[in-house]
mmCIF file of C-alpha atoms and ligand atoms in Angstrom:
data_model
loop_
_atom_site.group_PDB
_atom_site.id
_atom_site.type_symbol
_atom_site.label_atom_id
_atom_site.label_comp_id
_atom_site.label_asym_id
_atom_site.label_seq_id
_atom_site.Cartn_x
_atom_site.Cartn_y
_atom_site.Cartn_z
ATOM 1 C CA MET T 1 0.000 0.000 0.000
ATOM 2 C CA TRP T 2 1.179 3.498 -0.729
ATOM 3 C CA ALA T 3 -0.163 7.063 -0.494
ATOM 4 C CA GLU T 4 0.090 9.442 -3.438
ATOM 5 C CA ILE T 5 0.313 13.050 -2.270
ATOM 6 C CA ASP T 6 -0.809 15.532 -4.914
ATOM 7 C CA HIS T 7 1.054 18.755 -4.233
ATOM 8 C CA ALA T 8 -0.824 20.621 -6.931
ATOM 9 C CA ALA T 9 -3.976 19.892 -4.920
ATOM 10 C CA ILE T 10 -2.368 21.215 -1.727
ATOM 11 C CA ALA T 11 -1.252 24.395 -3.511
ATOM 12 C CA HIS T 12 -4.722 24.784 -4.978
ATOM 13 C CA ASN T 13 -6.322 24.358 -1.549
ATOM 14 C CA VAL T 14 -4.014 26.955 -0.009
ATOM 15 C CA ARG T 15 -5.116 29.372 -2.724
ATOM 16 C CA VAL T 16 -8.781 28.540 -2.070
ATOM 17 C CA LEU T 17 -8.264 29.324 1.611
ATOM 18 C CA ARG T 18 -6.444 32.574 0.834
ATOM 19 C CA GLU T 19 -9.387 33.612 -1.339
ATOM 20 C CA ARG T 20 -11.845 32.741 1.449
ATOM 21 C CA ALA T 21 -9.907 34.961 3.879
ATOM 22 C CA PRO T 22 -8.484 37.676 1.640
ATOM 23 C CA GLN T 23 -7.653 40.065 4.504
ATOM 24 C CA SER T 24 -5.773 37.442 6.506
ATOM 25 C CA ASP T 25 -2.473 35.654 6.356
ATOM 26 C CA VAL T 26 -2.572 31.859 6.250
ATOM 27 C CA MET T 27 -0.819 29.676 8.813
ATOM 28 C CA ALA T 28 -0.568 26.225 7.249
ATOM 29 C CA VAL T 29 -1.088 23.698 10.045
ATOM 30 C CA VAL T 30 1.344 20.848 9.363
ATOM 31 C CA LYS T 31 1.297 19.037 12.715
ATOM 32 C CA ALA T 32 1.212 15.241 12.856
ATOM 33 C CA ASP T 33 3.403 14.837 9.770
ATOM 34 C CA ALA T 34 1.099 17.219 7.896
ATOM 35 C CA TYR T 35 -1.927 15.091 8.806
ATOM 36 C CA GLY T 36 -0.071 12.074 7.464
ATOM 37 C CA HIS T 37 0.857 13.730 4.159
ATOM 38 C CA GLY T 38 4.553 14.389 4.938
ATOM 39 C CA LEU T 39 5.785 17.324 7.017
ATOM 40 C CA LEU T 40 8.597 18.821 4.964
ATOM 41 C CA PRO T 41 7.267 18.443 1.417
ATOM 42 C CA VAL T 42 3.838 19.738 2.444
ATOM 43 C CA ALA T 43 5.303 22.687 4.344
ATOM 44 C CA ARG T 44 7.381 23.669 1.316
ATOM 45 C CA THR T 45 4.392 23.431 -1.014
ATOM 46 C CA ALA T 46 2.149 25.415 1.345
ATOM 47 C CA VAL T 47 4.711 28.195 1.657
ATOM 48 C CA ALA T 48 5.257 28.286 -2.113
ATOM 49 C CA ALA T 49 1.480 28.604 -2.546
ATOM 50 C CA GLY T 50 1.273 31.607 -0.249
ATOM 51 C CA ALA T 51 1.052 30.390 3.341
ATOM 52 C CA SER T 52 3.145 32.909 5.277
ATOM 53 C CA TRP T 53 3.102 31.030 8.585
ATOM 54 C CA LEU T 54 3.461 27.390 9.633
ATOM 55 C CA GLY T 55 1.905 25.835 12.722
ATOM 56 C CA VAL T 56 2.677 22.596 14.573
ATOM 57 C CA ALA T 57 1.681 21.140 17.923
ATOM 58 C CA GLN T 58 5.003 19.762 19.135
ATOM 59 C CA PHE T 59 8.501 21.157 19.512
ATOM 60 C CA GLY T 60 10.026 18.217 17.628
ATOM 61 C CA GLU T 61 7.904 19.014 14.590
ATOM 62 C CA ALA T 62 9.010 22.642 14.718
ATOM 63 C CA PHE T 63 12.661 21.630 15.052
ATOM 64 C CA ALA T 64 12.349 19.374 11.995
ATOM 65 C CA LEU T 65 11.049 22.298 9.929
ATOM 66 C CA ARG T 66 13.769 24.732 11.014
ATOM 67 C CA ASP T 67 16.529 22.146 10.790
ATOM 68 C CA ALA T 68 15.461 21.440 7.191
ATOM 69 C CA GLY T 69 16.008 25.104 6.388
ATOM 70 C CA LEU T 70 12.468 26.511 6.442
ATOM 71 C CA THR T 71 12.619 30.087 7.720
ATOM 72 C CA THR T 72 8.871 30.880 7.569
ATOM 73 C CA PRO T 73 7.347 32.272 10.793
ATOM 74 C CA LEU T 74 6.482 29.176 12.777
ATOM 75 C CA LEU T 75 4.346 28.591 15.874
ATOM 76 C CA THR T 76 4.468 25.543 18.162
ATOM 77 C CA TRP T 77 1.849 25.292 20.867
ATOM 78 C CA LEU T 78 2.160 22.319 23.195
ATOM 79 C CA SER T 79 4.762 21.989 25.923
ATOM 80 C CA VAL T 80 5.296 20.509 29.359
ATOM 81 C CA PRO T 81 7.599 21.743 32.117
ATOM 82 C CA GLY T 82 11.224 21.020 31.328
ATOM 83 C CA ALA T 83 10.697 20.918 27.556
ATOM 84 C CA ASP T 84 13.495 22.250 25.331
ATOM 85 C CA PHE T 85 12.391 25.889 25.372
ATOM 86 C CA ALA T 86 15.980 26.993 24.667
ATOM 87 C CA GLY T 87 15.975 24.922 21.482
ATOM 88 C CA VAL T 88 12.789 26.677 20.389
ATOM 89 C CA VAL T 89 14.094 30.166 21.146
ATOM 90 C CA ARG T 90 17.436 29.436 19.465
ATOM 91 C CA ARG T 91 15.667 28.388 16.266
ATOM 92 C CA ASP T 92 13.502 31.511 16.169
ATOM 93 C CA ILE T 93 10.272 29.574 16.628
ATOM 94 C CA ASP T 94 7.210 31.236 18.186
ATOM 95 C CA LEU T 95 5.778 29.714 21.357
ATOM 96 C CA SER T 96 2.326 29.580 22.851
ATOM 97 C CA ALA T 97 1.728 30.256 26.540
ATOM 98 C CA SER T 98 -1.455 29.412 28.449
ATOM 99 C CA ALA T 99 -0.067 29.730 31.986
ATOM 100 C CA PRO T 100 2.520 31.753 33.936
ATOM 101 C CA TRP T 101 4.883 28.772 34.326
ATOM 102 C CA VAL T 102 5.225 28.563 30.565
ATOM 103 C CA LEU T 103 6.183 32.230 30.400
ATOM 104 C CA ASP T 104 8.747 31.702 33.152
ATOM 105 C CA GLU T 105 10.370 28.799 31.322
ATOM 106 C CA ILE T 106 10.344 30.736 28.053
ATOM 107 C CA ALA T 107 11.886 33.793 29.723
ATOM 108 C CA ALA T 108 14.598 31.688 31.358
ATOM 109 C CA ALA T 109 15.438 30.130 27.979
ATOM 110 C CA ALA T 110 15.485 33.553 26.317
ATOM 111 C CA ARG T 111 17.891 34.945 28.932
ATOM 112 C CA ALA T 112 20.151 31.931 28.519
ATOM 113 C CA GLU T 113 20.141 32.328 24.738
ATOM 114 C CA GLY T 114 20.504 36.119 24.866
ATOM 115 C CA ARG T 115 17.402 36.575 22.710
ATOM 116 C CA THR T 116 13.841 37.830 22.961
ATOM 117 C CA ALA T 117 11.376 34.967 22.732
ATOM 118 C CA ARG T 118 8.287 35.436 20.549
ATOM 119 C CA VAL T 119 5.127 34.425 22.382
ATOM 120 C CA HIS T 120 1.466 33.964 21.465
ATOM 121 C CA LEU T 121 -0.742 34.169 24.550
ATOM 122 C CA LYS T 122 -3.579 31.657 24.376
ATOM 123 C CA VAL T 123 -6.968 32.457 25.831
ATOM 124 C CA ASP T 124 -9.576 29.800 26.592
ATOM 125 C CA THR T 125 -12.713 31.547 25.344
ATOM 126 C CA GLY T 126 -14.846 28.478 25.930
ATOM 127 C CA LEU T 127 -13.247 25.458 24.270
ATOM 128 C CA GLY T 128 -12.299 24.159 27.693
ATOM 129 C CA ARG T 129 -8.949 22.792 26.514
ATOM 130 C CA GLY T 130 -5.754 24.886 26.199
ATOM 131 C CA GLY T 131 -5.557 28.559 27.048
ATOM 132 C CA ALA T 132 -6.050 30.752 30.109
ATOM 133 C CA PHE T 133 -9.665 30.718 31.248
ATOM 134 C CA GLY T 134 -11.583 33.510 32.933
ATOM 135 C CA ALA T 135 -9.581 35.566 35.442
ATOM 136 C CA ALA T 136 -6.500 33.459 34.663
ATOM 137 C CA TRP T 137 -6.269 35.498 31.444
ATOM 138 C CA ASP T 138 -5.823 38.710 33.407
ATOM 139 C CA ASP T 139 -3.164 36.983 35.523
ATOM 140 C CA LEU T 140 -1.365 35.769 32.388
ATOM 141 C CA VAL T 141 -1.339 39.282 30.944
ATOM 142 C CA ARG T 142 -0.087 40.739 34.253
ATOM 143 C CA HIS T 143 2.617 38.083 34.345
ATOM 144 C CA VAL T 144 3.932 38.772 30.862
ATOM 145 C CA ARG T 145 4.311 42.549 31.101
ATOM 146 C CA PRO T 146 7.452 42.637 33.289
ATOM 147 C CA LEU T 147 8.993 39.926 31.095
ATOM 148 C CA GLU T 148 8.292 42.111 28.068
ATOM 149 C CA ALA T 149 9.733 45.155 29.821
ATOM 150 C CA GLU T 150 12.870 43.166 30.560
ATOM 151 C CA GLY T 151 13.183 42.128 26.906
ATOM 152 C CA ALA T 152 12.975 38.402 27.625
ATOM 153 C CA VAL T 153 9.742 37.884 25.721
ATOM 154 C CA ARG T 154 7.546 39.751 23.288
ATOM 155 C CA VAL T 155 3.850 39.092 22.852
ATOM 156 C CA VAL T 156 3.539 38.823 19.077
ATOM 157 C CA GLY T 157 0.202 37.037 19.043
ATOM 158 C CA ILE T 158 -3.015 36.406 20.906
ATOM 159 C CA TRP T 159 -5.059 33.385 19.950
ATOM 160 C CA GLN T 160 -7.857 30.972 20.730
ATOM 161 C CA HIS T 161 -9.498 27.832 19.315
ATOM 162 C CA PHE T 162 -13.187 27.115 18.678
ATOM 163 C CA ALA T 163 -15.273 24.287 20.147
ATOM 164 C CA HIS T 164 -17.995 24.223 17.482
ATOM 165 C CA ALA T 165 -16.575 25.898 14.371
ATOM 166 C CA ASP T 166 -17.727 22.860 12.404
ATOM 167 C CA ALA T 167 -21.348 23.545 13.348
ATOM 168 C CA PRO T 168 -22.265 26.648 11.345
ATOM 169 C CA GLU T 169 -24.638 28.899 13.324
ATOM 170 C CA HIS T 170 -23.668 27.352 16.655
ATOM 171 C CA PRO T 171 -24.121 30.116 19.244
ATOM 172 C CA THR T 172 -20.808 29.377 20.970
ATOM 173 C CA VAL T 173 -18.924 30.582 17.894
ATOM 174 C CA LEU T 174 -20.002 34.187 18.314
ATOM 175 C CA ALA T 175 -19.725 33.971 22.099
ATOM 176 C CA GLN T 176 -16.134 32.719 21.846
ATOM 177 C CA GLN T 177 -15.347 35.406 19.314
ATOM 178 C CA GLU T 178 -16.680 38.143 21.591
ATOM 179 C CA ARG T 179 -14.766 36.810 24.548
ATOM 180 C CA PHE T 180 -11.646 36.688 22.372
ATOM 181 C CA PHE T 181 -11.791 40.339 21.411
ATOM 182 C CA GLU T 182 -12.443 41.249 25.065
ATOM 183 C CA ALA T 183 -9.304 39.334 25.984
ATOM 184 C CA VAL T 184 -7.344 41.165 23.285
ATOM 185 C CA ALA T 185 -8.603 44.477 24.700
ATOM 186 C CA ILE T 186 -7.512 43.465 28.209
ATOM 187 C CA ALA T 187 -4.021 42.664 26.925
ATOM 188 C CA GLU T 188 -3.796 45.886 24.935
ATOM 189 C CA ARG T 189 -4.939 47.968 27.899
ATOM 190 C CA ALA T 190 -2.132 46.352 29.880
ATOM 191 C CA GLY T 191 0.349 47.417 27.197
ATOM 192 C CA CYS T 192 0.702 44.346 24.971
ATOM 193 C CA ARG T 193 1.043 45.157 21.271
ATOM 194 C CA PRO T 194 0.364 41.884 19.423
ATOM 195 C CA GLU T 195 1.005 41.772 15.690
ATOM 196 C CA VAL T 196 -1.439 38.954 15.019
ATOM 197 C CA ARG T 197 -4.764 37.880 16.447
ATOM 198 C CA HIS T 198 -5.893 34.427 15.301
ATOM 199 C CA LEU T 199 -8.959 32.318 15.949
ATOM 200 C CA ALA T 200 -9.933 30.329 12.887
ATOM 201 C CA ASN T 201 -9.305 26.677 12.022
ATOM 202 C CA SER T 202 -10.444 25.320 8.636
ATOM 203 C CA ALA T 203 -14.120 25.325 9.509
ATOM 204 C CA ALA T 204 -14.074 28.903 10.743
ATOM 205 C CA THR T 205 -11.985 29.959 7.736
ATOM 206 C CA LEU T 206 -14.604 28.480 5.395
ATOM 207 C CA VAL T 207 -17.852 29.348 7.184
ATOM 208 C CA HIS T 208 -17.219 32.109 9.762
ATOM 209 C CA PRO T 209 -15.674 35.096 7.982
ATOM 210 C CA SER T 210 -16.076 37.281 11.071
ATOM 211 C CA ALA T 211 -13.429 35.115 12.783
ATOM 212 C CA HIS T 212 -10.716 35.567 10.173
ATOM 213 C CA ALA T 213 -8.791 38.333 11.994
ATOM 214 C CA ASP T 214 -5.086 38.693 11.070
ATOM 215 C CA LEU T 215 -4.291 35.060 10.522
ATOM 216 C CA VAL T 216 -6.251 31.890 9.811
ATOM 217 C CA ARG T 217 -4.981 28.435 10.808
ATOM 218 C CA PRO T 218 -6.371 25.854 8.397
ATOM 219 C CA GLY T 219 -5.286 22.249 8.592
ATOM 220 C CA ILE T 220 -7.737 19.723 7.170
ATOM 221 C CA ALA T 221 -9.001 21.952 4.351
ATOM 222 C CA MET T 222 -5.462 22.392 3.039
ATOM 223 C CA TYR T 223 -5.426 18.619 2.548
ATOM 224 C CA GLY T 224 -8.619 18.919 0.520
ATOM 225 C CA LEU T 225 -10.997 17.426 3.065
ATOM 226 C CA THR T 226 -13.985 19.323 4.348
ATOM 227 C CA PRO T 227 -14.235 20.118 8.056
ATOM 228 C CA VAL T 228 -18.029 20.395 7.643
ATOM 229 C CA PRO T 229 -19.100 17.189 5.855
ATOM 230 C CA GLN T 230 -22.744 17.862 6.717
ATOM 231 C CA VAL T 231 -22.615 21.043 4.606
ATOM 232 C CA ASP T 232 -23.416 20.373 0.961
ATOM 233 C CA ASP T 233 -20.456 22.289 -0.467
ATOM 234 C CA ASP T 234 -16.923 21.102 -1.140
ATOM 235 C CA PHE T 235 -15.681 24.728 -1.287
ATOM 236 C CA GLY T 236 -13.692 23.765 -4.376
ATOM 237 C CA LEU T 237 -11.199 21.793 -2.276
ATOM 238 C CA ARG T 238 -9.325 18.892 -3.863
ATOM 239 C CA PRO T 239 -8.297 15.837 -1.794
ATOM 240 C CA ALA T 240 -4.503 15.618 -1.767
ATOM 241 C CA MET T 241 -4.076 12.011 -0.634
ATOM 242 C CA THR T 242 -4.900 8.887 -2.603
ATOM 243 C CA VAL T 243 -4.183 5.522 -1.005
ATOM 244 C CA ARG T 244 -3.743 2.507 -3.240
ATOM 245 C CA ALA T 245 -2.449 -1.049 -3.015
ATOM 246 C CA ARG T 246 -1.658 -3.873 -5.386
ATOM 247 C CA LEU T 247 -3.368 -7.213 -4.920
ATOM 248 C CA ALA T 248 -0.981 -9.812 -3.519
ATOM 249 C CA LEU T 249 -3.137 -12.826 -4.392
ATOM 250 C CA VAL T 250 -6.337 -13.490 -6.325
ATOM 251 C CA LYS T 251 -8.247 -16.765 -6.005
ATOM 252 C CA ARG T 252 -11.654 -18.370 -6.353
ATOM 253 C CA LEU T 253 -13.564 -19.496 -3.280
ATOM 254 C CA PRO T 254 -16.788 -21.510 -3.087
ATOM 255 C CA ALA T 255 -20.097 -20.321 -1.662
ATOM 256 C CA GLY T 256 -20.328 -20.502 2.111
ATOM 257 C CA GLN T 257 -16.603 -19.975 2.747
ATOM 258 C CA GLY T 258 -15.740 -17.787 5.717
ATOM 259 C CA ILE T 259 -13.103 -15.113 5.137
ATOM 260 C CA SER T 260 -10.330 -13.979 7.468
ATOM 261 C CA TYR T 261 -10.164 -14.268 11.281
ATOM 262 C CA GLY T 262 -13.452 -15.140 12.915
ATOM 263 C CA HIS T 263 -15.123 -15.620 9.531
ATOM 264 C CA ALA T 264 -16.877 -12.287 9.963
ATOM 265 C CA TYR T 265 -17.713 -12.478 6.233
ATOM 266 C CA VAL T 266 -19.043 -15.568 4.475
ATOM 267 C CA THR T 267 -19.264 -15.768 0.679
ATOM 268 C CA ASP T 268 -22.851 -16.060 -0.512
ATOM 269 C CA ALA T 269 -21.823 -17.546 -3.860
ATOM 270 C CA ASP T 270 -18.834 -18.926 -5.651
ATOM 271 C CA THR T 271 -16.630 -15.820 -6.007
ATOM 272 C CA VAL T 272 -13.203 -14.313 -6.665
ATOM 273 C CA VAL T 273 -11.372 -12.724 -3.738
ATOM 274 C CA GLY T 274 -8.283 -10.536 -3.665
ATOM 275 C CA LEU T 275 -5.725 -10.119 -0.908
ATOM 276 C CA ILE T 276 -4.641 -6.572 -0.089
ATOM 277 C CA PRO T 277 -1.260 -6.517 1.683
ATOM 278 C CA ALA T 278 -2.105 -3.845 4.269
ATOM 279 C CA GLY T 279 -3.875 -3.861 7.603
ATOM 280 C CA TYR T 280 -4.316 -2.059 10.874
ATOM 281 C CA ALA T 281 -0.543 -1.775 11.310
ATOM 282 C CA ASP T 282 -0.678 0.521 8.290
ATOM 283 C CA GLY T 283 -3.572 2.573 9.623
ATOM 284 C CA ILE T 284 -6.591 0.767 8.209
ATOM 285 C CA PRO T 285 -9.056 0.974 11.102
ATOM 286 C CA ARG T 286 -9.882 -2.470 12.483
ATOM 287 C CA ASN T 287 -13.498 -1.445 12.661
ATOM 288 C CA ALA T 288 -13.434 -1.137 8.857
ATOM 289 C CA THR T 289 -14.144 -4.887 9.007
ATOM 290 C CA ASN T 290 -16.789 -5.616 6.341
ATOM 291 C CA VAL T 291 -17.383 -1.895 5.685
ATOM 292 C CA GLY T 292 -14.161 -0.163 4.572
ATOM 293 C CA PRO T 293 -14.967 1.047 1.041
ATOM 294 C CA LEU T 294 -12.754 0.185 -1.924
ATOM 295 C CA LEU T 295 -12.555 0.708 -5.656
ATOM 296 C CA ALA T 296 -11.410 -2.671 -6.970
ATOM 297 C CA ASP T 297 -11.591 -4.179 -10.442
ATOM 298 C CA GLY T 298 -13.483 -1.109 -11.629
ATOM 299 C CA ARG T 299 -16.289 -1.171 -9.089
ATOM 300 C CA ARG T 300 -17.132 0.054 -5.616
ATOM 301 C CA THR T 301 -16.945 -2.702 -3.057
ATOM 302 C CA ALA T 302 -15.813 -3.121 0.539
ATOM 303 C CA ILE T 303 -13.409 -5.022 2.714
ATOM 304 C CA ALA T 304 -14.622 -8.598 3.229
ATOM 305 C CA GLY T 305 -14.052 -9.909 6.731
ATOM 306 C CA ARG T 306 -11.810 -8.862 9.580
ATOM 307 C CA VAL T 307 -9.081 -6.265 9.113
ATOM 308 C CA CYS T 308 -5.859 -8.028 10.163
ATOM 309 C CA MET T 309 -2.528 -6.504 11.144
ATOM 310 C CA ASP T 310 -0.985 -6.759 7.666
ATOM 311 C CA GLN T 311 -3.754 -7.797 5.308
ATOM 312 C CA VAL T 312 -7.372 -7.514 4.310
ATOM 313 C CA VAL T 313 -9.477 -9.368 1.729
ATOM 314 C CA VAL T 314 -11.831 -7.991 -0.889
ATOM 315 C CA ASP T 315 -14.656 -9.933 -2.532
ATOM 316 C CA LEU T 316 -14.284 -9.082 -6.223
ATOM 317 C CA GLY T 317 -17.416 -10.915 -7.340
ATOM 318 C CA PRO T 318 -17.941 -14.088 -9.369
ATOM 319 C CA THR T 319 -17.087 -12.648 -12.779
ATOM 320 C CA SER T 320 -13.931 -10.754 -11.800
ATOM 321 C CA THR T 321 -10.946 -11.143 -14.094
ATOM 322 C CA ALA T 322 -8.609 -9.335 -11.676
ATOM 323 C CA GLY T 323 -5.140 -10.721 -11.117
ATOM 324 C CA ALA T 324 -2.300 -10.400 -8.673
ATOM 325 C CA GLY T 325 -0.632 -7.007 -9.093
ATOM 326 C CA ASP T 326 -3.822 -5.156 -10.008
ATOM 327 C CA VAL T 327 -4.214 -1.816 -8.265
ATOM 328 C CA VAL T 328 -7.097 -1.154 -5.862
ATOM 329 C CA THR T 329 -7.920 2.244 -4.396
ATOM 330 C CA LEU T 330 -8.858 2.651 -0.749
ATOM 331 C CA PHE T 331 -9.587 6.362 -0.978
ATOM 332 C CA GLY T 332 -8.766 9.396 -3.063
ATOM 333 C CA GLY T 333 -10.578 12.150 -4.852
ATOM 334 C CA ALA T 334 -11.162 11.032 -8.427
ATOM 335 C CA PRO T 335 -14.680 10.181 -9.630
ATOM 336 C CA GLY T 336 -15.725 6.720 -8.457
ATOM 337 C CA GLU T 337 -13.100 6.531 -5.747
ATOM 338 C CA PRO T 338 -14.159 6.330 -2.115
ATOM 339 C CA THR T 339 -13.077 9.396 -0.140
ATOM 340 C CA ALA T 340 -11.444 9.699 3.269
ATOM 341 C CA GLN T 341 -14.842 11.004 4.368
ATOM 342 C CA ASP T 342 -16.483 7.770 3.144
ATOM 343 C CA TRP T 343 -13.983 5.847 5.280
ATOM 344 C CA ALA T 344 -14.755 8.107 8.223
ATOM 345 C CA ASP T 345 -18.493 7.551 7.788
ATOM 346 C CA ALA T 346 -17.984 3.781 7.516
ATOM 347 C CA THR T 347 -15.851 3.583 10.651
ATOM 348 C CA ASP T 348 -17.537 6.201 12.847
ATOM 349 C CA THR T 349 -14.730 8.736 12.927
ATOM 350 C CA ILE T 350 -13.654 11.901 11.099
ATOM 351 C CA SER T 351 -11.606 12.229 7.919
ATOM 352 C CA TYR T 352 -8.793 13.776 9.983
ATOM 353 C CA GLU T 353 -8.191 10.465 11.717
ATOM 354 C CA ILE T 354 -8.319 8.428 8.513
ATOM 355 C CA VAL T 355 -5.446 10.325 6.879
ATOM 356 C CA THR T 356 -3.448 11.034 10.040
ATOM 357 C CA ARG T 357 -3.382 7.434 11.244
ATOM 358 C CA LEU T 358 -1.644 6.090 8.109
ATOM 359 C CA GLY T 359 1.405 4.356 9.475
ATOM 360 C CA PRO T 360 5.110 4.742 8.776
ATOM 361 C CA ARG T 361 5.140 1.547 6.684
ATOM 362 C CA VAL T 362 3.115 3.337 4.018
ATOM 363 C CA PRO T 363 5.415 5.129 1.550
ATOM 364 C CA ARG T 364 4.310 8.619 0.556
ATOM 365 C CA LEU T 365 4.811 9.357 -3.139
ATOM 366 C CA HIS T 366 5.030 13.104 -3.612
ATOM 367 C CA LEU T 367 3.530 14.045 -6.976
ATOM 368 C CA ARG T 368 3.828 17.424 -8.668
ATOM 369 C CA ALA T 369 5.895 18.688 -5.733
ATOM 370 C CA GLU T 370 8.307 20.944 -7.641
ATOM 371 C CA GLY T 371 7.311 24.550 -8.183
ATOM 372 C CA ALA T 372 3.925 23.655 -6.785
ATOM 373 C CA ASP T 373 2.577 27.172 -7.309
ATOM 374 C CA GLY T 374 2.493 26.783 -11.071
ATOM 375 C CA ALA T 375 2.200 23.015 -11.363
ATOM 376 C CA GLU T 376 -1.570 22.777 -11.830
ATOM 377 C CA GLY T 377 -1.272 21.371 -15.320
ATOM 378 C CA ALA T 378 1.753 19.157 -14.795
ATOM 379 C CA GLU T 379 1.372 15.409 -14.964
ATOM 380 C CA GLY T 380 2.549 12.948 -12.262
ATOM 381 C CA ALA T 381 6.152 12.677 -11.140
HETATM 382 C C1 PLP J 401 -5.120 21.309 14.515
HETATM 383 C C2 PLP J 401 -5.352 22.726 14.818
HETATM 384 C C3 PLP J 401 -5.764 23.622 13.812
HETATM 385 C C4 PLP J 401 -6.201 23.164 12.434
HETATM 386 O O1 PLP J 401 -7.490 22.599 12.562
HETATM 387 P P1 PLP J 401 -8.311 22.110 11.274
HETATM 388 O O2 PLP J 401 -9.645 21.772 11.809
HETATM 389 O O3 PLP J 401 -7.587 20.921 10.745
HETATM 390 O O4 PLP J 401 -8.304 23.239 10.317
HETATM 391 C C5 PLP J 401 -5.825 24.962 14.109
HETATM 392 N N1 PLP J 401 -5.510 25.413 15.348
HETATM 393 C C6 PLP J 401 -5.156 24.569 16.344
HETATM 394 C C7 PLP J 401 -4.856 25.105 17.695
HETATM 395 C C8 PLP J 401 -5.076 23.205 16.134
HETATM 396 O O5 PLP J 401 -4.737 22.384 17.130
#
């Protein structure tokens, strides 16, 4: 099994997002190996297509970007006490702070490195996850001012994350937005002068223009998958990942034969089955048993029987002329192909998890990656 990554699609999606938020800069969110698509190639394509910021969750991801030579403004937002704050400051990476202890560790690292650390203060406006909530925001702002005065840190950003951006019209969206701008006002009254205010993930970028502010932070939409599958609009996005495999074995089985562990599938007639050499170790959800959609031998079908660690079986039907080596598609974006969203629907999850969980055994083939900005018409690589 392999994953084809269409960089022309990623570049196209970045442009779609820029057009949706014409007053804002775009921070391409490339955490989790660019949602399984490949951190460095995707980051390069996104920047070439006009993303002027990059965002990742973990320090290690940020280090990989800088150490590969990417100089784009870059934010990393998750840390624990004792993390390598000095490494972040040294590489000119922006940090997020949700609590005074984070600011103290950042300031200590900045003093040690003889630099001013760039910080984005995070406010919890109602997500109930990261960020400073309620009066803790005022404390965070009070805590940062002396560190700014000293030159150890500079507040370059203020930010938040939505709980229900994927539910257009949800009342919490406007409530969180209001609370956010109150929090910005509190920080500005205290003397902070942030360059960027940012609130919007993909869903908010696509459906809540009032949340665009200075910077939008799309992830999933850049990969061509909709964050709002219940909305009947693909926003012109193009799926960037196509996952395919070649059949390792094709054989005929009689009616009434159970297939794979536990015989969760039993043939109802004499039929041809194919063996796909990929399983849950590669990221195929085990609960795709009997439901994971496939395009095989020219028709839509599904996994037959249990998903195993390294293999799954497909029932190709009694008249199939398929042979070993034939290519089957698990998901992609071309007409007739199942989508990552179809896999998500079949396995009770979201498309994010389907692409992100693809394992390290699955090679990523980067197509149309060079000069991605002008590569729309180029053929494969
Ligand atoms: C992952 C993430 C994003 C991107 O979210 P999408 O829904 O994929 O657009 C934006 N901001 C933060 C804080 C995130 O963790």
